[in-house]
Tab-separated table of C-alpha atoms in Angstrom:
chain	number	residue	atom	x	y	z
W	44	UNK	CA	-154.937	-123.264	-66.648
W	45	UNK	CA	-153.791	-126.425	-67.845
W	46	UNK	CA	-150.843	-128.446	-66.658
W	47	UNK	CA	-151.366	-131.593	-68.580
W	48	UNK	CA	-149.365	-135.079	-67.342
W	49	UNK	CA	-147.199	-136.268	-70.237
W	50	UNK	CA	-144.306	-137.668	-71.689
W	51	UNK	CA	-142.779	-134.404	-71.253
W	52	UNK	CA	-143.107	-135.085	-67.617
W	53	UNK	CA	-142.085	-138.200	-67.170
W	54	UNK	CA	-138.151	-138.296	-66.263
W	55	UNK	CA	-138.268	-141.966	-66.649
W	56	UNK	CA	-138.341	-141.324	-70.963
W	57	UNK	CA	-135.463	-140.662	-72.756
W	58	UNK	CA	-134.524	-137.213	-73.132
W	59	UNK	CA	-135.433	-136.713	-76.533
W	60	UNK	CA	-138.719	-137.917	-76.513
W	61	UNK	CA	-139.076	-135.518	-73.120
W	62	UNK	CA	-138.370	-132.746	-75.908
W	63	UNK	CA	-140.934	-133.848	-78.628
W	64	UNK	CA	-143.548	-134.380	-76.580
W	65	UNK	CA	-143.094	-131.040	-75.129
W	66	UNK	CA	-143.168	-129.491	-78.573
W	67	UNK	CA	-146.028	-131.758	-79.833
W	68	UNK	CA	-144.477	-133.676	-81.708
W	69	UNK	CA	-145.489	-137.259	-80.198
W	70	UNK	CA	-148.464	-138.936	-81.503
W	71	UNK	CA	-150.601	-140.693	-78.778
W	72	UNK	CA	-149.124	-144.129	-79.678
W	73	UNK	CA	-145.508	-142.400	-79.059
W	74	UNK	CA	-143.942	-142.161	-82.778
W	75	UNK	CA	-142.586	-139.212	-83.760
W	76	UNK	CA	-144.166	-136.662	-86.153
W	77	UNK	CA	-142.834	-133.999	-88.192
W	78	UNK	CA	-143.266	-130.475	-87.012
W	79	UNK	CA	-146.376	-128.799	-88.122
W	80	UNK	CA	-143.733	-125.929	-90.129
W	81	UNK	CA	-142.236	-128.621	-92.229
W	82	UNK	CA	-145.495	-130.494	-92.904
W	83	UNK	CA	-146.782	-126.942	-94.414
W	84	UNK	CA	-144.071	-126.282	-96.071
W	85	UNK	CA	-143.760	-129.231	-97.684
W	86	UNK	CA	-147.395	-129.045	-98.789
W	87	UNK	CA	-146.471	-125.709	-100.202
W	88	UNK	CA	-143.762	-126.681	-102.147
W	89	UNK	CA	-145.725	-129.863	-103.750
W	90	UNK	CA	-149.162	-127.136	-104.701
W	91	UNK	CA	-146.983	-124.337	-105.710
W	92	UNK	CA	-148.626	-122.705	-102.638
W	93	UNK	CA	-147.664	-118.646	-100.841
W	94	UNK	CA	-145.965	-120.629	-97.716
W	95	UNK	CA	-147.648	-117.631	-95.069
W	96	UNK	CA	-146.782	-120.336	-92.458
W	97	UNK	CA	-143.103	-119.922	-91.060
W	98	UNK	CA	-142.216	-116.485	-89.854
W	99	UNK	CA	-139.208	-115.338	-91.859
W	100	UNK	CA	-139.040	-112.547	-94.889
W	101	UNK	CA	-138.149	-112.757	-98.286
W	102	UNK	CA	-136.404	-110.319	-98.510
W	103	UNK	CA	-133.022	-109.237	-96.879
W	104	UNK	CA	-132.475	-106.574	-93.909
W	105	UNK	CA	-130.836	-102.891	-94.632
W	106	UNK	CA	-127.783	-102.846	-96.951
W	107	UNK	CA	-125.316	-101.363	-94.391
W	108	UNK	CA	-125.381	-103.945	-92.186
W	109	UNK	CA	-124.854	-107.026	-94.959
W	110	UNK	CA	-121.630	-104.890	-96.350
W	111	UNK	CA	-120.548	-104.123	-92.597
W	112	UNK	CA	-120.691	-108.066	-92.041
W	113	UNK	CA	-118.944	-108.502	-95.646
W	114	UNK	CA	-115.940	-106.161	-94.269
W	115	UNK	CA	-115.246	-107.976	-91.452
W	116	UNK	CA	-114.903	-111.161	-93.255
W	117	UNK	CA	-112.924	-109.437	-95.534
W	118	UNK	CA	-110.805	-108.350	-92.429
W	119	UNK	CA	-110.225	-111.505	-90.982
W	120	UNK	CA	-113.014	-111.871	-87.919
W	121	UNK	CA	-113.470	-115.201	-89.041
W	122	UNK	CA	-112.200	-117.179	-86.003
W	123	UNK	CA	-114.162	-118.219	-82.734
W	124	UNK	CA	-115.322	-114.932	-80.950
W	125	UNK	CA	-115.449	-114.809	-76.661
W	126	UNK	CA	-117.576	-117.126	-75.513
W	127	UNK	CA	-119.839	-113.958	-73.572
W	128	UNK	CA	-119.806	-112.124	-77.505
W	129	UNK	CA	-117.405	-109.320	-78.467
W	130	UNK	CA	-116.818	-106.306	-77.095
W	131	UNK	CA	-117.919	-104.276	-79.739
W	132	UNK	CA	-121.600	-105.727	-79.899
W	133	UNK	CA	-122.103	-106.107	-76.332
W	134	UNK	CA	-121.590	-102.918	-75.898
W	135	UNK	CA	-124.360	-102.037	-78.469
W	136	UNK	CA	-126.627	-104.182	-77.051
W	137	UNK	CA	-126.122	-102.069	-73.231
W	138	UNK	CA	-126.648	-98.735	-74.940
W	139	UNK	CA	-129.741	-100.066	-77.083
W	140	UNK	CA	-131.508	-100.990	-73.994
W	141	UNK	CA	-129.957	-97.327	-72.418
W	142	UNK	CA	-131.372	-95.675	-75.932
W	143	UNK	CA	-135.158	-97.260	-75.658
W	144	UNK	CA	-136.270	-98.190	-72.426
W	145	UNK	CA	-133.892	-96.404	-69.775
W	146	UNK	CA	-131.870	-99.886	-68.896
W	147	UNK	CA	-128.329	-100.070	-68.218
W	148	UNK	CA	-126.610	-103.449	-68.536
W	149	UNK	CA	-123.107	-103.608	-67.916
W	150	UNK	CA	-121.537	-104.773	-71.061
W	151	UNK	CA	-119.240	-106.694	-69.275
W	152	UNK	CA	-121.153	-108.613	-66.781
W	153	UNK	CA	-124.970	-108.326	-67.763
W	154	UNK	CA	-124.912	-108.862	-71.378
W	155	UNK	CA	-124.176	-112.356	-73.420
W	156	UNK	CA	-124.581	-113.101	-77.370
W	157	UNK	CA	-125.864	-116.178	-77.794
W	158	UNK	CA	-126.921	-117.907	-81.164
W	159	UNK	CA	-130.251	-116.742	-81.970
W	160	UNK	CA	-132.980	-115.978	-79.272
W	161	UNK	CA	-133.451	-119.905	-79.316
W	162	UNK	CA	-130.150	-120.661	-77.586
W	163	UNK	CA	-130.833	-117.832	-74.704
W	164	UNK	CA	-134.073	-118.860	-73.785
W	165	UNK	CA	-132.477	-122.923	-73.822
W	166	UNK	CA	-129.383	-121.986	-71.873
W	167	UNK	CA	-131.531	-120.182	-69.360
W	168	UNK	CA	-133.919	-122.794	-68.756
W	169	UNK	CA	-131.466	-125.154	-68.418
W	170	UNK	CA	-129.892	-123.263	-66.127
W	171	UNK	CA	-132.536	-122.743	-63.594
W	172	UNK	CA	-134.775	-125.777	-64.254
W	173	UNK	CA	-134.690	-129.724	-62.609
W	174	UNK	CA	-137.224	-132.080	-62.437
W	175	UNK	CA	-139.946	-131.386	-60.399
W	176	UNK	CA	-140.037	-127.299	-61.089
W	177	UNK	CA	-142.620	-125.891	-62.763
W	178	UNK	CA	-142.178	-123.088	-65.642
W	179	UNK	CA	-145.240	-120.957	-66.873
W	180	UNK	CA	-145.922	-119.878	-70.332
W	181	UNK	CA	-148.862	-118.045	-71.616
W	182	UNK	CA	-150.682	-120.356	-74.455
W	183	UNK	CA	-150.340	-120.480	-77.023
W	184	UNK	CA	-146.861	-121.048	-76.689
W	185	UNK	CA	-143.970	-120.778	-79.180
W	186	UNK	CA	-143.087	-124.691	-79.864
W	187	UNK	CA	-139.093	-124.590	-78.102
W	188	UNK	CA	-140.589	-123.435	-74.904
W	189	UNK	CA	-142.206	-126.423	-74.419
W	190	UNK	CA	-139.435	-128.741	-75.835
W	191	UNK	CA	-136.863	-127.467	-73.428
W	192	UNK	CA	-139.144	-127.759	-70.547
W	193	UNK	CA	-139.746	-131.204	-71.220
W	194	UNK	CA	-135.757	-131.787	-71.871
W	195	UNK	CA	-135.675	-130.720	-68.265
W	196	UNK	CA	-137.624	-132.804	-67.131
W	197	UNK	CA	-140.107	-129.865	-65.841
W	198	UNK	CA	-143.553	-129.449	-65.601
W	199	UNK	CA	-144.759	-127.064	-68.258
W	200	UNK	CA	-148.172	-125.279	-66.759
W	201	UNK	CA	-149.640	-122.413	-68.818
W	202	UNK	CA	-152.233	-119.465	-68.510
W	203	UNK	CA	-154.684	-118.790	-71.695
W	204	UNK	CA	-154.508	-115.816	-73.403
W	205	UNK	CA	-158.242	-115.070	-74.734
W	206	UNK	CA	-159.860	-113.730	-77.856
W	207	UNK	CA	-160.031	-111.273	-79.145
W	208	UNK	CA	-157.427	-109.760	-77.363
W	209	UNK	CA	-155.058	-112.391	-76.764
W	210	UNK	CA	-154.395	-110.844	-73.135
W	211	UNK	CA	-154.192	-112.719	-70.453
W	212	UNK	CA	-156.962	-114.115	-67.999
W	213	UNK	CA	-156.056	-112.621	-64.536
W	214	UNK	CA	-157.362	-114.859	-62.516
W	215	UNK	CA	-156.354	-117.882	-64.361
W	216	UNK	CA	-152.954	-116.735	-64.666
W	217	UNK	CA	-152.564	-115.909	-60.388
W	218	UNK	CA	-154.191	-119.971	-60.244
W	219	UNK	CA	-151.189	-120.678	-62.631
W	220	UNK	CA	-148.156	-120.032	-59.843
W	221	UNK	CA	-147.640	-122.239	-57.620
W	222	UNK	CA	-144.871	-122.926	-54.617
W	223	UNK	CA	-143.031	-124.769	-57.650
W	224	UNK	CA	-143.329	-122.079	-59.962
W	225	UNK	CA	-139.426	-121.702	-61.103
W	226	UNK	CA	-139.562	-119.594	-63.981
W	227	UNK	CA	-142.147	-117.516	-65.957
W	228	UNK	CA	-141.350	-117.497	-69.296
W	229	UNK	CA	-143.342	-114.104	-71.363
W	230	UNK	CA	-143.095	-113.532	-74.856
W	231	UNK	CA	-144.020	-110.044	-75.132
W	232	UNK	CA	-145.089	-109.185	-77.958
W	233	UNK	CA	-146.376	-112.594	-78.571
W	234	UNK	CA	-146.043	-115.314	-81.030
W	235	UNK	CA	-148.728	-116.282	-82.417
W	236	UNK	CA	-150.768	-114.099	-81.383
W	237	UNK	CA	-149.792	-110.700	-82.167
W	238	UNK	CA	-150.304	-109.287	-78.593
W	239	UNK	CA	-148.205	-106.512	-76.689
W	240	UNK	CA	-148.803	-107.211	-73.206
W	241	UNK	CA	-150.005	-103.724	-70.963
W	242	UNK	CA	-148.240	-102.498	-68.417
W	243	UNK	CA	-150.875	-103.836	-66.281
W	244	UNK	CA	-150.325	-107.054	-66.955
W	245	UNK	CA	-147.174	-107.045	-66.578
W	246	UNK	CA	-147.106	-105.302	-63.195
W	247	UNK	CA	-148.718	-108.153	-62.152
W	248	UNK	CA	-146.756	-110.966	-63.588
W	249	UNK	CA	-144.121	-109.409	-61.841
W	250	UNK	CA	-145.983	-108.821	-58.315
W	251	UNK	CA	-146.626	-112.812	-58.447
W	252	UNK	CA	-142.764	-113.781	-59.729
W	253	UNK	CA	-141.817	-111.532	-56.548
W	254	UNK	CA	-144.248	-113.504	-54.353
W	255	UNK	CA	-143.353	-116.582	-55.549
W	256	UNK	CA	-139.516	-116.178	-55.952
W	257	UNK	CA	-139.320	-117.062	-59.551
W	258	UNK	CA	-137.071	-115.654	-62.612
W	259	UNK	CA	-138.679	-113.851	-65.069
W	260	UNK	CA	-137.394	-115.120	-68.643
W	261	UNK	CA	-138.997	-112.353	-71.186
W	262	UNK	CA	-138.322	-113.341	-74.837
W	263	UNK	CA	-138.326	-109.817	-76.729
W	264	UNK	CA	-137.343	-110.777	-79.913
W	265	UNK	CA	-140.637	-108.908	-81.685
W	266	UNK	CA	-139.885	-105.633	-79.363
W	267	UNK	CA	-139.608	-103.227	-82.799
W	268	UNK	CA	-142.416	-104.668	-84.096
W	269	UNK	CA	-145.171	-102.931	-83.130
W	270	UNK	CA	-148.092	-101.003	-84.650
W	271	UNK	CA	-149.630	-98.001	-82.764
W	272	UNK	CA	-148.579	-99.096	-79.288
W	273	UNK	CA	-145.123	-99.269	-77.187
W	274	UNK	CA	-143.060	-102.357	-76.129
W	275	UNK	CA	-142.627	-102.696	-72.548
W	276	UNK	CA	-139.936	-104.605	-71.300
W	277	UNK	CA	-141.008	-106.223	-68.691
W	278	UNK	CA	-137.504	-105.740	-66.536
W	279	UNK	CA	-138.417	-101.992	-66.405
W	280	UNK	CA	-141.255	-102.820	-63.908
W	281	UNK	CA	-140.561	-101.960	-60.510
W	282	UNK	CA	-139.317	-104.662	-58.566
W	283	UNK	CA	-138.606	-106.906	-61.904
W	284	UNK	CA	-134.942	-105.797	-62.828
W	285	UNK	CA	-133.016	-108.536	-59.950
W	286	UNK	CA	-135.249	-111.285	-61.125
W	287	UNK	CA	-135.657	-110.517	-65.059
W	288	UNK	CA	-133.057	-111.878	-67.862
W	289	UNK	CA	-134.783	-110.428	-70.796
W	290	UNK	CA	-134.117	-111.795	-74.741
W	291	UNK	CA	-133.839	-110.534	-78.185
W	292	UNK	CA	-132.003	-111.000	-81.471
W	293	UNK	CA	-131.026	-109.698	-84.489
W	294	UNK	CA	-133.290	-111.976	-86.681
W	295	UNK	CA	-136.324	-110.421	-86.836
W	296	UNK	CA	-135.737	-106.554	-85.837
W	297	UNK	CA	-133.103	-106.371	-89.210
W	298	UNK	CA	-134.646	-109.730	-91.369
W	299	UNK	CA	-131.290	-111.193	-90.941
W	300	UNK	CA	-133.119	-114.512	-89.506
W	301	UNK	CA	-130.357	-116.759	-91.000
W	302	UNK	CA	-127.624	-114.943	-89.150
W	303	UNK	CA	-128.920	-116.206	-85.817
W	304	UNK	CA	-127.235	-113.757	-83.421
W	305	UNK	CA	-129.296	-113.346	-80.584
W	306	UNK	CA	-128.277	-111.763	-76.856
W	307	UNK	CA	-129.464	-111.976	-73.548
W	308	UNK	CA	-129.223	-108.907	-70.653
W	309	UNK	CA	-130.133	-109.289	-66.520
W	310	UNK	CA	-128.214	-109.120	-63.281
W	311	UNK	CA	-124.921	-110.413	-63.606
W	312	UNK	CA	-125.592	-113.528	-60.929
W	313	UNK	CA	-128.471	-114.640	-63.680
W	314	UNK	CA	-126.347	-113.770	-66.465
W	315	UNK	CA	-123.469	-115.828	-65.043
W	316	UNK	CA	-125.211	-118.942	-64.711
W	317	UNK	CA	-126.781	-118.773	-68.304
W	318	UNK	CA	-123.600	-118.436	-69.546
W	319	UNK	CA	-121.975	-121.154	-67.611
W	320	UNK	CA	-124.838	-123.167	-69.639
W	321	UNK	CA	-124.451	-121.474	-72.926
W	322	UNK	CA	-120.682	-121.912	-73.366
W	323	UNK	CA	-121.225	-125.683	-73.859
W	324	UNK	CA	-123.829	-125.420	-76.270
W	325	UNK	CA	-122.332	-123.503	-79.118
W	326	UNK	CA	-119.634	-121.757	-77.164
W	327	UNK	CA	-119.778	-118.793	-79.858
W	328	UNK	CA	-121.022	-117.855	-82.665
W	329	UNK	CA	-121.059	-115.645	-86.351
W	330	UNK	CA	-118.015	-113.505	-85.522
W	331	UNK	CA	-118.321	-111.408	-88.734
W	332	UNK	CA	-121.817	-111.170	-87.845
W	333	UNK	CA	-121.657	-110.081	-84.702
W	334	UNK	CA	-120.123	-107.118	-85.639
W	335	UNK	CA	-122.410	-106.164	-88.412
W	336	UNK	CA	-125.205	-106.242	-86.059
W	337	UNK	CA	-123.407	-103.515	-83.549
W	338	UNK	CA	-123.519	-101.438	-86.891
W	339	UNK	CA	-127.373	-102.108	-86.804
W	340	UNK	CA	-128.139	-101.693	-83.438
W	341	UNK	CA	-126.647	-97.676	-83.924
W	342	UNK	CA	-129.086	-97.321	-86.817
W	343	UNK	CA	-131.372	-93.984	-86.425
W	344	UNK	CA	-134.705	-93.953	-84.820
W	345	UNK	CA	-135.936	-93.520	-88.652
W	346	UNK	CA	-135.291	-96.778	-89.277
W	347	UNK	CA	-136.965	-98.591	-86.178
W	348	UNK	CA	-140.205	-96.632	-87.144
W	349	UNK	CA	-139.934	-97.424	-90.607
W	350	UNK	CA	-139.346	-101.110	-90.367
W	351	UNK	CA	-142.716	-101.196	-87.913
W	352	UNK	CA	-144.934	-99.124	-90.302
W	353	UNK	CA	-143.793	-100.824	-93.543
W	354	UNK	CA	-144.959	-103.835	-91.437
W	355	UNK	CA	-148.022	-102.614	-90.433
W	356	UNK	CA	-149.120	-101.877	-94.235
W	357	UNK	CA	-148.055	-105.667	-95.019
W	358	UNK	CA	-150.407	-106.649	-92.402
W	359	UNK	CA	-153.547	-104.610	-93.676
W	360	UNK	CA	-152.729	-106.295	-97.014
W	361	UNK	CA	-152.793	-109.227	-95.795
W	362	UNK	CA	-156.314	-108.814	-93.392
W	363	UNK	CA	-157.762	-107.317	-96.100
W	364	UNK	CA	-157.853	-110.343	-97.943
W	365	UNK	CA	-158.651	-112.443	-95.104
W	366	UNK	CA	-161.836	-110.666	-94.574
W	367	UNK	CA	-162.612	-111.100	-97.697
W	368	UNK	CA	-162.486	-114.783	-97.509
W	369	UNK	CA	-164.750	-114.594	-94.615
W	370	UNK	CA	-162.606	-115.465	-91.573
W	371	UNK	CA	-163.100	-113.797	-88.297
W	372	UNK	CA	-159.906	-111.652	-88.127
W	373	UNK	CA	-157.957	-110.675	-84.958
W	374	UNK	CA	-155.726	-107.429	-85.920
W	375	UNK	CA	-152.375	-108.033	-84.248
W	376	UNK	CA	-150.711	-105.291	-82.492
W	377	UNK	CA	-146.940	-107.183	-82.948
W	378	UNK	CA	-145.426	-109.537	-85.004
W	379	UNK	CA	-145.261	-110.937	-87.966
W	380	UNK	CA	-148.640	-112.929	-87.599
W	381	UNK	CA	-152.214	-112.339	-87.775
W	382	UNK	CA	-154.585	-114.768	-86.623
W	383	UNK	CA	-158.159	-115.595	-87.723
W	384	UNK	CA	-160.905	-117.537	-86.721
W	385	UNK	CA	-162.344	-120.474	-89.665
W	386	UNK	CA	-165.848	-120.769	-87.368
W	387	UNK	CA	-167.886	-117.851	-89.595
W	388	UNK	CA	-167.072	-120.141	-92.543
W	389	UNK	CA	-168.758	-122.749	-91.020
W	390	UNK	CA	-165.562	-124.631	-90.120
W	391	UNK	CA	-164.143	-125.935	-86.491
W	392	UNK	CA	-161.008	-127.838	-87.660
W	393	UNK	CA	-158.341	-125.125	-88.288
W	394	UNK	CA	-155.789	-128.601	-88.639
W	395	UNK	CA	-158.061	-129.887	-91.247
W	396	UNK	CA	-158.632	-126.393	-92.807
W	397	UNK	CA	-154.816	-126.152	-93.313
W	398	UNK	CA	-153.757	-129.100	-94.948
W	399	UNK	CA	-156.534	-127.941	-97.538
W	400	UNK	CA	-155.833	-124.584	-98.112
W	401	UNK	CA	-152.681	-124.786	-100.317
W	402	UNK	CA	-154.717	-127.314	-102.624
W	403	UNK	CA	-157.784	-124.715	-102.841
W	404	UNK	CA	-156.204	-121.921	-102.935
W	405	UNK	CA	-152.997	-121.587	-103.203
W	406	UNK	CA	-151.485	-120.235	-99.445
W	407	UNK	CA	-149.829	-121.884	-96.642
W	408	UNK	CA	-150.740	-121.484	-92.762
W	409	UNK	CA	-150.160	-122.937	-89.476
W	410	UNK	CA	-152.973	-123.568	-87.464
W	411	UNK	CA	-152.740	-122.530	-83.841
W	412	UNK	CA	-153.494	-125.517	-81.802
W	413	UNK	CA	-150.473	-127.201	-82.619
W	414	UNK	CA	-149.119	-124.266	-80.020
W	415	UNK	CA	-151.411	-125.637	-77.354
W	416	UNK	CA	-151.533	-128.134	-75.180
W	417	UNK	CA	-154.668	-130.595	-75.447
W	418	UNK	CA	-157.420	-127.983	-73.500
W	419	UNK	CA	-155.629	-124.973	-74.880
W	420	UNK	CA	-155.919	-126.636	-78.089
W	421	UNK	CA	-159.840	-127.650	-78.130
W	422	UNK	CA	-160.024	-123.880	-76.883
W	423	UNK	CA	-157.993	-122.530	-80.266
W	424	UNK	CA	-159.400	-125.166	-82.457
W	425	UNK	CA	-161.000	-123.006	-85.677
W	426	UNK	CA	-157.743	-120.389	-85.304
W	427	UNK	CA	-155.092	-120.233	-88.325
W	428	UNK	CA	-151.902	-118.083	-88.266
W	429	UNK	CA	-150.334	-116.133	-91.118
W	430	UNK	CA	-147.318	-114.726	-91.218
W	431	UNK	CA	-147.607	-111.174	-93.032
W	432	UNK	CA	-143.385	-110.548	-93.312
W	433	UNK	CA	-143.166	-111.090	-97.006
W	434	UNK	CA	-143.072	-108.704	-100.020
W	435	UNK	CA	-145.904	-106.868	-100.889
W	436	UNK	CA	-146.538	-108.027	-104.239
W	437	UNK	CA	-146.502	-111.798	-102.341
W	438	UNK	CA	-149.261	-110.595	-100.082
W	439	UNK	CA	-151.473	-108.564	-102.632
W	440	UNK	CA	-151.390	-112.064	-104.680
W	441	UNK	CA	-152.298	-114.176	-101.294
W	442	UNK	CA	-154.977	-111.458	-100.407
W	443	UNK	CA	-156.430	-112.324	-103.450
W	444	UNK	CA	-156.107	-115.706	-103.858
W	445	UNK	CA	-157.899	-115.992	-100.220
W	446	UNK	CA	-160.737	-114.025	-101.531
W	447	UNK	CA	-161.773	-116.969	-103.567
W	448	UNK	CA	-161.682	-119.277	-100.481
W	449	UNK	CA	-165.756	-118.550	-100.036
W	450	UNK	CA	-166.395	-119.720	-103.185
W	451	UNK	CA	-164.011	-122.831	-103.040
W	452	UNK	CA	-165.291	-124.776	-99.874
């Protein structure tokens, strides 16, 4: 467990530098840095590098759901939608969870659109969170958990999840909860590592949010995304549903990631008070989009299977050429991302190993303890994280470009 004492902490700074140094993003002398997405990026654009580091396609999502969002537009849904989202999607949203997991939100009172799944899981944690509560993430962590935490004003504490699994350590995580434990926030399957959480597990993260009294805030957004094995949400647990407000979007299910129409479902008394938040962030959002995406939501089970096993082959590509370069490699079971371990080449520095590796050959990644805090991140030090959502022909060209990486160093 680690529940380090930090800027993010300290409601004395000002609230923006509470944010950066939750997401890592203040240097030990306190000036700011530059996330570790653009820094790659940028690197990629200067070498002429694959950029394998930020997780959207390149490609766009299925072909009835761009001309469904070009009719409305055409039809005049180009004006502010309800703050809570329209009918017409929310609606969708209550009879996808109905279609998959059993749930039934009421459309009316349970369910909110919110822009993107980033928005949800801000709203909510502003909405239950003050100085002096305590959230816990697993870790590594997906960067804007820990910059709204430390917006709060919160304490961030977090619970490892361990190679080569990426599940979590039981005993660490029951050490994790305290009296001040507010929130648990899962991401499930997980970013970065590619994990789908067991039932297990999550019977009893929900056994110690129950003893503890905290909400569970379950970010979802991967939850069609998954190779050989079945997403879980965790609010179909016994005993979770009155304490769970679970999250998921449009982005990544239909590669639509620019559209940013994301939703959030739970009892209505949770639901309320997110959206008393979320109205005076962006109010609303993508009208013609929202529609478009009820369209998608009604697509045939053909499609969700498809979109995971056209995924899956991406990520074989993509491992195969890992191995090849001689990295341990951890096969994901969600996600876009694979992760894979720089130590059999002799290397302990996955930072270090990244800013190199779009000079030598030609690929961009992110390395993984930039999703840690400082003991998480000595613990993930020689781990790198590629993102495996791009065409094929872009990953048989990185696959083989990696191959050469043994020879290179």
């Amino acid at each position: 467990m680690t529940s380090p004492a930090s800027l993010s902490q300290n409601t004395s700074a000002a609230p923006w530098q509470r944010a950066a140094s939750g997401a890592n993003l203040l240097s030990a002398d306190g000036s700011l840095g530059v996330t570790i997405f653009e820094e790659m990026t940028t690197l990629a654009m200067s070498t002429g590098a694959i950029n394998l580091g930020q997780g959207f396609p390149d490609e766009d999502g299925p072909a009835e759901i761009k001309a469904a969002a070009q009719a409305a537009i055409t039809a005049g849904a180009n004006q502010y939608a309800p703050g809570k989202g329209i009918p017409e999607l929310r609606e969708a949203i209550a009879a996808h969870q109905e279609r998959f997991y059993g749930l039934t939100p009421d459309p009316q009172t349970e369910v909110v659109v919110t822009t993107g799944a980033t928005e949800a899981i801000a709203a909510a944690l502003l909405a239950f969170i003050e100085p002096g509560d305590e959230v816990l993430t697993f870790e590594p962590f997906y960067d804007s958990y820990g910059a709204i935490i430390g917006l709060a004003g919160a304490k961030h504490v977090t619970a490892p999840l361990l190679a080569p699994d990426f599940l979590p350590d039981v005993d660490a995580m029951e050490s994790a909860f305290s009296e001040r434990t507010k929130v648990v926030l899962l991401n499930n399957p997980h970013n970065p590592t590619g994990a789908v959480f067991p039932r297990e597990v999550l019977v009893r993260v929900v056994e110690l949010a129950r003893k503890y009294d905290a909400v569970i805030l379950s970010d979802e957004v991967y939850e069609h995304l998954t190779f050989g094995v079945q997403h879980l949400p965790v609010a179909g647990i016994p005993g979770a549903a009155e304490r769970s407000v679970t999250i998921s979007s449009a982005g990544k299910t239909f590669s639509f990631t620019g559209w940013k129409i994301g939703w959030l479902s739970g009892p209505a008394h949770l639901v309320a008070a997110i959206r008393t938040v979320k109205q005076f962030l962006s109010y609303s959002s993508g009208t013609p989009f929202q529609s478009a995406i009820a369209v998608g939501l009604a697509l045939p089970d053909e499609f969700y299977s498809g979109i995971a096993s056209t995924l899956q082959h991406k990520r074989d590509i993509l491992a195969e050429g890992l191995r090849a370069a001689g990295f341990g490699v951890y096969t994901p079971q969600g996600t876009y991302f694979i992760n894979v371990d720089t130590a059999p080449l002799g290397i302990r520095d996955s930072v270090d190993l990244a800013r190199k590796l779009p000079e030598l050959v030609g690929v961009a990644a992110i390395p993984v303890p930039v999703f840690c805090h400082p003991e998480g991140a000595e613990r993930t030090r020689s781990l790198l994280r590629f993102a495996f959502c791009k065409k094929t022909e872009v990953l048989e060209e990185a696959a083989a470009r990696l191959a050469t990486l043994r020879n290179k160093l």
